[in-house]
XYZ file of C-alpha atoms in Angstrom:
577
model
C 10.682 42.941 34.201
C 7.399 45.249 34.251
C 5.183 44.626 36.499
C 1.796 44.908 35.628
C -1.143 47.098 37.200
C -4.750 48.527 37.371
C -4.861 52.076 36.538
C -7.095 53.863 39.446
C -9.770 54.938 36.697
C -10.043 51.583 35.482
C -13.977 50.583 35.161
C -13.888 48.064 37.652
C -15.693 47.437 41.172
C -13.443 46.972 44.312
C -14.148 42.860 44.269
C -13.575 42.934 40.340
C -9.640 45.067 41.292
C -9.046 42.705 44.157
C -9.538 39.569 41.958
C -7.055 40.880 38.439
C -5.019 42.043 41.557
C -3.977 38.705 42.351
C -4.134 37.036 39.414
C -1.808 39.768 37.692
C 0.641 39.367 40.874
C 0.376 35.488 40.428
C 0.871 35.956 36.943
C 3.988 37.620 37.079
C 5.777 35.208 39.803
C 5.136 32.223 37.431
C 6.644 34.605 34.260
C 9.652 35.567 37.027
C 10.414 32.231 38.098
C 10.608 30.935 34.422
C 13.413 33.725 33.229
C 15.379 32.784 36.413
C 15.127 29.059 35.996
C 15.433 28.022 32.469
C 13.534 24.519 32.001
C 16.148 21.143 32.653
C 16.740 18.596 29.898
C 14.146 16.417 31.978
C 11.354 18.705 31.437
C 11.850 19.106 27.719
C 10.126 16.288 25.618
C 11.731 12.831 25.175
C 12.123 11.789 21.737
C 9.278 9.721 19.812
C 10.078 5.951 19.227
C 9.774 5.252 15.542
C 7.317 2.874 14.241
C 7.098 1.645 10.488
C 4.065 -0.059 9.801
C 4.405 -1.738 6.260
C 1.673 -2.887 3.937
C 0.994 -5.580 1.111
C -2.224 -4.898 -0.846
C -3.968 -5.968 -4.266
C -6.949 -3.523 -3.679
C -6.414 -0.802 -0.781
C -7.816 -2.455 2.042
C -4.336 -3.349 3.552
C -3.082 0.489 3.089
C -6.620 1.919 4.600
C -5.821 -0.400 7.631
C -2.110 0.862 7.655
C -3.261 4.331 7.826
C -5.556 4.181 10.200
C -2.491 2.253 12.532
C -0.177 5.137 11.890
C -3.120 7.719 13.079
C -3.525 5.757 16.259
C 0.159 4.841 16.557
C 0.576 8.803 16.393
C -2.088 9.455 18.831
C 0.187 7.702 21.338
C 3.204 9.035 20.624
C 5.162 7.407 18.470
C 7.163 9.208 15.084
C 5.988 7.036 12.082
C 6.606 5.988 9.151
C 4.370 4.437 5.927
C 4.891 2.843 3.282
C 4.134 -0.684 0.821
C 6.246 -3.373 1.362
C 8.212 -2.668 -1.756
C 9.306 0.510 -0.729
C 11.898 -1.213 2.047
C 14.953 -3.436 1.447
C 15.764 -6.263 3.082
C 19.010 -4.529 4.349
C 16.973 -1.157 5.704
C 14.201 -3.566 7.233
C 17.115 -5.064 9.243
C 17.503 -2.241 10.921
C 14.461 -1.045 12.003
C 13.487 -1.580 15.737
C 9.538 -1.343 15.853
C 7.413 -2.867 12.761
C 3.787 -3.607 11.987
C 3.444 -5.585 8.551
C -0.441 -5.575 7.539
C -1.266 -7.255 4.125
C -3.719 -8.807 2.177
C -3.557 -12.252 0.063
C -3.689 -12.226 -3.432
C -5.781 -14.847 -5.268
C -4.790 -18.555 -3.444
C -2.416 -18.177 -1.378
C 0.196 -15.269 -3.650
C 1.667 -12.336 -2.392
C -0.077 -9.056 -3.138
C 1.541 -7.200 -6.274
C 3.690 -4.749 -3.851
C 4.813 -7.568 -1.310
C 6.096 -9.917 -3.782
C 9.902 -8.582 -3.736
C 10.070 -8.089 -0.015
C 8.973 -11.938 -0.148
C 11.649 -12.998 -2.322
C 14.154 -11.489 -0.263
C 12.870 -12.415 2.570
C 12.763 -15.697 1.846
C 15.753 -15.842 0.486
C 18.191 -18.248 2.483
C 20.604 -14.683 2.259
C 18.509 -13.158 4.221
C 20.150 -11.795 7.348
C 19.464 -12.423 10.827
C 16.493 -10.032 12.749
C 16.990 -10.251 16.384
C 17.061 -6.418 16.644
C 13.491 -6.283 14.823
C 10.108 -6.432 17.503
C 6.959 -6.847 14.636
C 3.563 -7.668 14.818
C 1.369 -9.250 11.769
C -2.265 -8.554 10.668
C -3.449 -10.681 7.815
C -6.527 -10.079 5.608
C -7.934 -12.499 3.909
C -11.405 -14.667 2.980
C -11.645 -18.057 4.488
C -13.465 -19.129 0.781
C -9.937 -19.292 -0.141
C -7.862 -22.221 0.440
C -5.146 -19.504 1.078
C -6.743 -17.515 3.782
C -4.466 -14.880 5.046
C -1.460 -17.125 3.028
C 0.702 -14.093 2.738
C 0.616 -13.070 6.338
C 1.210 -16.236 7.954
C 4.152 -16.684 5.617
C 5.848 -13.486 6.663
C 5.033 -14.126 10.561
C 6.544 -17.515 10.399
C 9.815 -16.244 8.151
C 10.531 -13.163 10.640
C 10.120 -15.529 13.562
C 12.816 -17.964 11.652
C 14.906 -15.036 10.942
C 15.120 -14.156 15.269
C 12.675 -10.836 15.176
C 10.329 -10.667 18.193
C 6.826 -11.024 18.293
C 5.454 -8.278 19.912
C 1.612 -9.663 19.493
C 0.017 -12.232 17.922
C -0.713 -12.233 14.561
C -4.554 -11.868 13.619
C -5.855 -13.662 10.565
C -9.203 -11.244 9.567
C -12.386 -12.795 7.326
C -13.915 -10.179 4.621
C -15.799 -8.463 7.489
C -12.105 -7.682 8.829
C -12.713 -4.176 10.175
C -13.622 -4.566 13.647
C -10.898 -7.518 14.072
C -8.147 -5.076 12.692
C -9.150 -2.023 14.467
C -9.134 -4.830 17.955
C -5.794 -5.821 16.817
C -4.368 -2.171 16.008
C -5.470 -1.041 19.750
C -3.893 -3.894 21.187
C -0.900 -3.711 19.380
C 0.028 -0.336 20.175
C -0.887 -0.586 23.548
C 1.586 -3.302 23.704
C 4.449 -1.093 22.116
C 3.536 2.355 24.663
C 4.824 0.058 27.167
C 7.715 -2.041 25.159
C 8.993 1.635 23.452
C 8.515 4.019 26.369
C 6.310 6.221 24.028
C 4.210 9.299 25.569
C 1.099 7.836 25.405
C -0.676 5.615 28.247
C -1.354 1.697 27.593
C -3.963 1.496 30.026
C -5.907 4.512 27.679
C -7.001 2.339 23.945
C -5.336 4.380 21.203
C -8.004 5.342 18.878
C -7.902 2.760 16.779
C -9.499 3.259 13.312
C -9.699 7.167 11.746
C -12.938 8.352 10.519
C -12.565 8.655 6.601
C -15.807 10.636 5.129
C -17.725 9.782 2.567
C -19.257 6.298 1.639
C -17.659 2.936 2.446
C -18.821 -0.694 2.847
C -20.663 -0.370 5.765
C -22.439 2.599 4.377
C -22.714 2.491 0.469
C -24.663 4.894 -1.335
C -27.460 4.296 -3.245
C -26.616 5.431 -6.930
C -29.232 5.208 -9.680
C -28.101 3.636 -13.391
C -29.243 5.456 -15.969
C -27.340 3.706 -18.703
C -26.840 -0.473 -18.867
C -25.597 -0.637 -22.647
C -24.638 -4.151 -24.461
C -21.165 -3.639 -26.145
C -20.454 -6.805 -27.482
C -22.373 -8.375 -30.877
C -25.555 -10.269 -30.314
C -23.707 -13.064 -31.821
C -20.573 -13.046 -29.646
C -19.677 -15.847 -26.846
C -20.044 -12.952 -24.860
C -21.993 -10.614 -23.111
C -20.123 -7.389 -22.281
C -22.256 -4.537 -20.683
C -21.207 -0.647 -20.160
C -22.885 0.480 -16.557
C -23.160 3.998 -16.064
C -23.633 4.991 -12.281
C -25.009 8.588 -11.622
C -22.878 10.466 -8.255
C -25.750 13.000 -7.869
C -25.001 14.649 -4.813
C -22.881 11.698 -3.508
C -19.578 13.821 -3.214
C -17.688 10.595 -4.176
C -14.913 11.831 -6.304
C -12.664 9.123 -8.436
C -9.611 9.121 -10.316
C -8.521 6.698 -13.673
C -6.973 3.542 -11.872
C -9.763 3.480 -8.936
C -12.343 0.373 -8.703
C -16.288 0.715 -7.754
C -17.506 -1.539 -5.246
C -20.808 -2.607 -5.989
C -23.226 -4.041 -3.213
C -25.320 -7.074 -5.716
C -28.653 -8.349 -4.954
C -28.752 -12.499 -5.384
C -31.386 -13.765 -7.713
C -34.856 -14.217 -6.548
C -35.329 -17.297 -8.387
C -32.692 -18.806 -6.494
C -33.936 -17.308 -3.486
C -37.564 -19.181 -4.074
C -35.827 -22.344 -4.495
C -33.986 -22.066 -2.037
C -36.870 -21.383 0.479
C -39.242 -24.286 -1.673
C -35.948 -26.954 -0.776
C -37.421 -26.375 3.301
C -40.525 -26.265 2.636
C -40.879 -22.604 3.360
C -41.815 -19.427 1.943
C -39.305 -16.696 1.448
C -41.696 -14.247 4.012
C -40.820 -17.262 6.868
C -39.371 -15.306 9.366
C -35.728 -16.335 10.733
C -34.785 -14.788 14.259
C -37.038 -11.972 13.366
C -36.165 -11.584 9.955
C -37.753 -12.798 6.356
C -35.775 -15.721 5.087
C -36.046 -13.440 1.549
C -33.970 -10.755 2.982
C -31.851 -13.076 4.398
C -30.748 -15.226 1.461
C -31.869 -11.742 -1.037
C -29.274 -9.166 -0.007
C -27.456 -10.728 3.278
C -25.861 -13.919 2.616
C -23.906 -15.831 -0.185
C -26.241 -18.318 -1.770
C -24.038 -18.491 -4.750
C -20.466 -20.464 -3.818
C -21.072 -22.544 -1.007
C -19.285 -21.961 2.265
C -16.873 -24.335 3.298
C -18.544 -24.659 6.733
C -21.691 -25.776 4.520
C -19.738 -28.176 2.377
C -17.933 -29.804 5.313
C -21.641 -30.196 7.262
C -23.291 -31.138 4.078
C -20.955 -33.747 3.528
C -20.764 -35.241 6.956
C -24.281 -36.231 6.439
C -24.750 -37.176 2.979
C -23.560 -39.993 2.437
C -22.255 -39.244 -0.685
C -18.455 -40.950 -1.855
C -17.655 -38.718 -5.195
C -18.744 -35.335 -2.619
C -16.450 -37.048 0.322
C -13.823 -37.830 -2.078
C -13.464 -34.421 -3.771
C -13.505 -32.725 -0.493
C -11.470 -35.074 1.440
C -8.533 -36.018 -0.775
C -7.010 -33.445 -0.374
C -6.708 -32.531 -4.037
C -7.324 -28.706 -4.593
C -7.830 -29.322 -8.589
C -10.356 -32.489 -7.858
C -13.102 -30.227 -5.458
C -12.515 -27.224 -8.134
C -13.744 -29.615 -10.860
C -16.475 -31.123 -8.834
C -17.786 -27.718 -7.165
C -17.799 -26.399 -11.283
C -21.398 -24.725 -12.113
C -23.080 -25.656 -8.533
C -24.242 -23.696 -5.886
C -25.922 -23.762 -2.523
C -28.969 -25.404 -3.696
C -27.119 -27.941 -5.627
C -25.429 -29.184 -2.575
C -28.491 -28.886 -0.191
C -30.267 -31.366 -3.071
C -27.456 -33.990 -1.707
C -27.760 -34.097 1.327
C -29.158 -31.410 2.876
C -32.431 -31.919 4.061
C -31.382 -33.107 7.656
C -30.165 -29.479 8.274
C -32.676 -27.187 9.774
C -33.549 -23.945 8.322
C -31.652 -22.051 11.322
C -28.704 -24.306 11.005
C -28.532 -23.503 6.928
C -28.676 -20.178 7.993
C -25.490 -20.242 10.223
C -23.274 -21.689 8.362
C -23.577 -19.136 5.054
C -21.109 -16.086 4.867
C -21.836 -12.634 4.280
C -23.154 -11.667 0.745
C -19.854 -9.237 -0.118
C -19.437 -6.587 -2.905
C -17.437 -6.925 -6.382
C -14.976 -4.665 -7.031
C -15.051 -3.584 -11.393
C -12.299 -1.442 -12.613
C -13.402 2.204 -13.511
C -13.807 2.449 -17.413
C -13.896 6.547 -16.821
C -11.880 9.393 -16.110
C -13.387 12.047 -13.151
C -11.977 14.793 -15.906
C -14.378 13.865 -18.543
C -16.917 12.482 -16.550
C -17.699 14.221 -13.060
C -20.591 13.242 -12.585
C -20.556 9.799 -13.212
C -19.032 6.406 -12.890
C -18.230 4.169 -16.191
C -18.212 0.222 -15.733
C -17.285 -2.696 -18.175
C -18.275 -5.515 -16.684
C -18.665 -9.345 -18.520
C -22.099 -10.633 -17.630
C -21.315 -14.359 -16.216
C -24.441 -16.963 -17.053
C -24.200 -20.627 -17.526
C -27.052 -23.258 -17.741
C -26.584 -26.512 -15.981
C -28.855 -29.325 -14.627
C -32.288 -27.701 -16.044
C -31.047 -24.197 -14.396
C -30.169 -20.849 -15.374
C -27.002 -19.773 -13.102
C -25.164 -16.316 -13.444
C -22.565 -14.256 -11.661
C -24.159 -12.932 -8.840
C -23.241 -9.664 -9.175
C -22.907 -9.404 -13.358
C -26.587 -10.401 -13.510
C -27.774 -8.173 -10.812
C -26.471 -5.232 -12.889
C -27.497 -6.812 -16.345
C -30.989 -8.193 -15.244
C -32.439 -6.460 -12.424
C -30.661 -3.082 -11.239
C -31.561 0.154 -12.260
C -29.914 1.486 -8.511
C -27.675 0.265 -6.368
C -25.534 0.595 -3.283
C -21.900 1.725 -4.329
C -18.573 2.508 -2.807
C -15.110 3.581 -3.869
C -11.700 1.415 -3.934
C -8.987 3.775 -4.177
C -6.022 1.897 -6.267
C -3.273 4.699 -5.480
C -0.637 2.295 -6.884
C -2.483 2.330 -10.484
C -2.315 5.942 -11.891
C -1.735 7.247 -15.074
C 1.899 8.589 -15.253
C 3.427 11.792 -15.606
C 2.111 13.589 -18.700
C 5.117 13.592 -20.791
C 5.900 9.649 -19.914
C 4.952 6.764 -22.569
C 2.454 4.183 -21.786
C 1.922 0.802 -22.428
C -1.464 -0.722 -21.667
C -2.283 -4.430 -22.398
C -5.861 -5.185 -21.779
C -7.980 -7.657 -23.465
C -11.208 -7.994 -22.615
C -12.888 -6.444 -20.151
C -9.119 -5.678 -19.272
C -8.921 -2.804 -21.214
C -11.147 -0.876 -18.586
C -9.230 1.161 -16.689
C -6.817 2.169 -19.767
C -9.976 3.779 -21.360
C -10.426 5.618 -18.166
C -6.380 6.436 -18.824
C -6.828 7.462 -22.282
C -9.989 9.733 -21.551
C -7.437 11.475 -18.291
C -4.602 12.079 -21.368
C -7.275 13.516 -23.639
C -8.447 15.883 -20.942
C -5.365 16.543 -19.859
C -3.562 17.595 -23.416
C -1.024 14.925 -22.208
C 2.212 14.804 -24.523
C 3.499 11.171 -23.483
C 2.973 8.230 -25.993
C 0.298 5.624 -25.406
C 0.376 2.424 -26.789
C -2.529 0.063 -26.111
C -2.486 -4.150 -26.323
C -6.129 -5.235 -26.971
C -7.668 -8.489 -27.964
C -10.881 -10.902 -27.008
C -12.414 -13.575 -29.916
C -13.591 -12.449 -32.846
C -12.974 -8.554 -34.159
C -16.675 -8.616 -35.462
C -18.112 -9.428 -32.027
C -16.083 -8.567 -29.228
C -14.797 -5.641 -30.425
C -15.637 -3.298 -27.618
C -14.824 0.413 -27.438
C -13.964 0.040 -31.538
C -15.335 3.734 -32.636
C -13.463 5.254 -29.615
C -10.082 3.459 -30.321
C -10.047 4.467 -33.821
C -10.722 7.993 -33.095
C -8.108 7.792 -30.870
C -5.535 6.316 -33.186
C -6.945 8.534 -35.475
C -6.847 11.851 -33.686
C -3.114 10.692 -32.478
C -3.758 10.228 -28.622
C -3.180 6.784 -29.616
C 0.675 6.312 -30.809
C 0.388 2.496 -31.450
C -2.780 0.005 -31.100
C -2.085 -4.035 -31.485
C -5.157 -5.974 -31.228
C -4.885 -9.556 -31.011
C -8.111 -12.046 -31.650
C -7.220 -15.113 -30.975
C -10.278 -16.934 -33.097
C -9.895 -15.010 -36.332
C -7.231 -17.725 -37.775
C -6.288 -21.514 -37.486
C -3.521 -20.512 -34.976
C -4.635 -18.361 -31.897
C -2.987 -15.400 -31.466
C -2.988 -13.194 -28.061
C -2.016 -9.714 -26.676
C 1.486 -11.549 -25.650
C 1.923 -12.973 -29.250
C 1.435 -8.889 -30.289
C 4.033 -8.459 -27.521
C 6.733 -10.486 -28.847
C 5.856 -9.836 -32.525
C 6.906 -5.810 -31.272
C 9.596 -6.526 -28.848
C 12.174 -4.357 -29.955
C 9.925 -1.319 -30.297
C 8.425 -2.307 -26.393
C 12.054 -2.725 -25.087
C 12.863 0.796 -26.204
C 9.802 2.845 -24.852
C 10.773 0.855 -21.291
C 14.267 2.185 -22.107
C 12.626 5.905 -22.801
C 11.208 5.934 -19.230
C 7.672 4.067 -20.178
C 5.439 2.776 -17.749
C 4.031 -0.340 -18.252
C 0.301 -1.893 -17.085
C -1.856 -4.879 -16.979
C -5.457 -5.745 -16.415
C -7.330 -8.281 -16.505
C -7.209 -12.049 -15.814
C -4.903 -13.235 -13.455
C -5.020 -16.910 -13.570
C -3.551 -17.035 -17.425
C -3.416 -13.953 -19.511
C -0.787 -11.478 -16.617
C 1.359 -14.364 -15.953
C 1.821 -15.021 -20.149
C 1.668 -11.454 -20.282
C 4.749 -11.152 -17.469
C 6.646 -14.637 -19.422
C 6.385 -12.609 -22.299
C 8.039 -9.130 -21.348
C 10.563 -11.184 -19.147
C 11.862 -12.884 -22.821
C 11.343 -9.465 -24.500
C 13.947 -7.366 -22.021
C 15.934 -10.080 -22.283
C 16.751 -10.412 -25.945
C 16.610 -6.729 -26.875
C 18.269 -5.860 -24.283
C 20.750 -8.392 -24.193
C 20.453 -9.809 -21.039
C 20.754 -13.151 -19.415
C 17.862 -14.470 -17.274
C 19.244 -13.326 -14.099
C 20.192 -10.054 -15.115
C 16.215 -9.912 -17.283
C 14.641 -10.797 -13.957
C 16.231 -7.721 -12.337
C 15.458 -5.301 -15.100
C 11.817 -6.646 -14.259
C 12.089 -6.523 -10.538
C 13.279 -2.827 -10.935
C 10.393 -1.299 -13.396
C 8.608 -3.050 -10.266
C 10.368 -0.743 -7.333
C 9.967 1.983 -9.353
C 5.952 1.405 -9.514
C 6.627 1.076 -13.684
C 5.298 -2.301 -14.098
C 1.805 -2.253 -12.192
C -0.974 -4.911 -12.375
C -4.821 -5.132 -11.893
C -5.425 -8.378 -11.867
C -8.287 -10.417 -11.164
């Protein structure tokens, strides 16, 4: 080996030589040392544990949560691993040694879309025995649901049955979940440094949540609406608006499938009542703050709380209210709470609360999520909506979705935010497509359509559509025909149900085409649903069960498996609401 030196006319003073001197010589005994004495197996790096964190989610917020896990989990060593819950048998699952499951609840109590078959397996008195799997749980949920965090205490208490280890305990989060699951995520991993022997140190907090730019719900951005348009006839039972929202320099970028958040404003009116019921006005401060911001744009004066239900009734006094929340029947409160809101059930019995104590016991005023009605390809710059306006009278008052009326009535900006849906996206260009979307439903399959259109894509598209009456709630009719017209559109069934003595619906179109549907799924077609949850998917899902099974010639058993595998292979996808 060369040894390095200082040539004699080098520019350098004699403290400058004497310094590189030394560090040249010290240099060169470290680089000596190392070619005699090659590093042992002990200095080389031990191998990463591997950690699979798992996710259930109807809307993204479970999979945000999972990646920012896998970023801390990373940070401290560990070699891991992503994915939805429906991307893992039961048999593989078995086998794993390290697992965080984080998932959401869908509607009361139901599995998210992508945890559903992991359930059933799970569940499943076949399932093997886990006492080689450690886990931990993190639930999301809303506690307005009788169901809070359903789906994650269901899992916790089925791995526990099956002999996995608890490595922590699971954490149920509210709507305002972030803080709770990035606790939870530091915590766990911590936990597992220690119980895997990875790199990192558990007395130093992994970082716990990543950064992710752009706008989210704790900072929206503020987008101006240029366009509110009514789509449906004057004379429908309905009042269906198209929202344009204007990105401007936002740098929010979208693609067909996504859903926009929108921060609502509650209605003043109710706001003045509200404040008139205590004798106040809405500028009466409230720890500092106007009650009319309060009750305005913080808190949800709409659905009552179930803290302010339970308090309410304690004092009221009032046997129907007791009985309908204290018998225990979900379907009795559902009918009773029908049309009424948070002044409605101040006016029976409310006026022994204080102002301070109303206050406390009111959740936080969250966003609605609305399926994009655009595609980023034809429209850049801006973000389409179709959203129903909700409005009601009852008991000498005007009531309306909080949200829908904001938009319809009193917005011309608001505060917005992207959902990223990654598991609903149009497929591959040359692969049919079956939409069925009534209503409002057919949303995100015009956003679909316009990304095919821009595209030049080659695949078929076949659209289910339906509401009332063709002559009033016909929405999107100009741009439907001049897609059949033009071709985009292969097939287009519309189905309204009030335009003959028997009611007809996009599931009646369904069956009426089975054979034709059966073959497309046979060609490789994807097929999607949107819309509402509670009635129209699950006749919707009835229907294409008893289509694959008689065209295809297949018992129940064997139809439910065709089902469950257009499922695994992310070919039947829902947005459901």
């Amino acid at each position: 080996m060369k040894i390095a030196y200082i040539p004699q006319d080098a520019p350098f003073n004699e403290d400058q030589r004497a310094w590189l001197s030394g560090f040249l010589a010290g240099l060169h005994s470290r680089l000596a040392m190392n070619v005699a004495t090659p590093p042992s197996t002990a200095d080389q790096a031990a191998p990463r544990p591997a950690l699979r964190i798992l996710y259930g989610t109807q809307t993204g917020n479970a999979e945000a949560v999972a990646g920012d896990a896998a970023a801390a989990a990373k940070g401290q060593g560990f070699d891991v691993t992503v994915s939805g819950l429906d991307e893992i048998a039961l048999e593989q699952f078995a086998g794993l040694r390290y697992v965080l499951i984080i998932t959401s609840t869908y509607g009361e109590g139901e599995m998210p879309d992508n945890a559903e078959l992991f359930w059933e397996a799970l569940s499943s008195t076949q399932a093997p025995r886990l006492e080689g799997v450690s886990y931990g749980v993190l639930a999301l949920g809303d506690t307005s649901y009788d169901g809070f965090c359903q789906a994650g205490k269901l899992i916790d208490t089925r791995l526990e049955q099956l002999g996995a280890s608890r490595v922590v305990g699971r954490a149920d989060c509210d709507v305002d979940y972030e803080q709770q699951a990035a606790d939870w995520v530091q915590g766990t991993i911590g936990s597992l440094v220690t119980l895997a022997g990875a790199s990192g140190s558990p007395g130093t907090p992994p970082p716990s949540t990543v950064a992710r730019s752009g706008w989210t719900r704790k900072n929206p951005f503020l987008a101006e609406l240029p366009v509110n348009r009514l789509l449906s006839a004057t004379n429908s039972a309905k009042e269906i608006r198209h929202y344009e929202f204007a990105l401007a320099d936002s740098g929010i970028t979208y693609e067909a499938g996504d859903a926009l958040a929108v921060v609502p404003q509650n209605d003043p009116a109710l706001v003045e009542a509200i404040a008139a019921h205590f004798r106040v006005s809405s500028g009466t401060l409230v720890d500092g703050t106007p009650l009319g911001e309060l009750l305005g744009h913080r808190y949800e004066i709409r659905t009552p709380s179930k803290d302010l239900l339970s308090e309410i009734e304690s004092r009221a006094e009032n046997e129907e209210f007791s009985h309908a929340l204290r018998g225990g029947v979900k379907e009795v409160l559902e009918r009773w709470l029908y049309g009424k809101d948070v002044l409605d059930v101040l006016r029976i019995g409310g006026d022994a609360l204080s102002l301070e104590e109303f206050i406390g016991l009111l959740k936080p005023l969250q966003h609605r999520a609305y399926s994009i009605s655009s595609s980023s390809l034809a429209h850049p710059d801006r973000i389409h909506l179709t959203v129903a306006s909700v409005r009601h009278h009852n008991t000498g008052r005007d009531r309306g979705g909080v949200c829908s009326t904001f938009l319809a009535d009193r917005c011309d900006r608001a505060r917005i935010f992207l959902q990223p849906n990654k598991s609903f996206r149009v497929p591959a260009d040359d692969v049919p497509m079956i939409m069925v979307g009534p209503g409002t439903g057919v949303a995100p399959f015009r956003a679909f359509l316009q990304e095919r259109e821009q595209r030049g894509a080659g695949g078929r598209n076949w659209l289910f559509f339906g509401d009332q009456h063709r002559e009033h709630d016909y929405i999107y009719a100009e741009e439907l025909a001049a897609w059949e017209q033009s071709g985009l559109l292969s097939r287009l069934d519309l189905a309204f149900s009030r335009d003959q003595s028997a009611k007809i619906y996009v599931q009646n179109r369904m069956r009426d085409n089975g054979k034709e549907l059966f073959a497309w799924l046979q060609d490789g077609g994807h097929f999607y649903v949107c819309g509402d949850a509670a009635r129209m998917a699950k006749d919707v899902d009835s229907a294409l069960h008893d289509i694959v099974g008689e065209h295809g010639g297949l018992g129940v058993d064997e139809a439910t498996e065709y089902v469950n595998t257009l499922k695994r292979e992310k070919r039947y996808v829902r947005d459901v609401y």
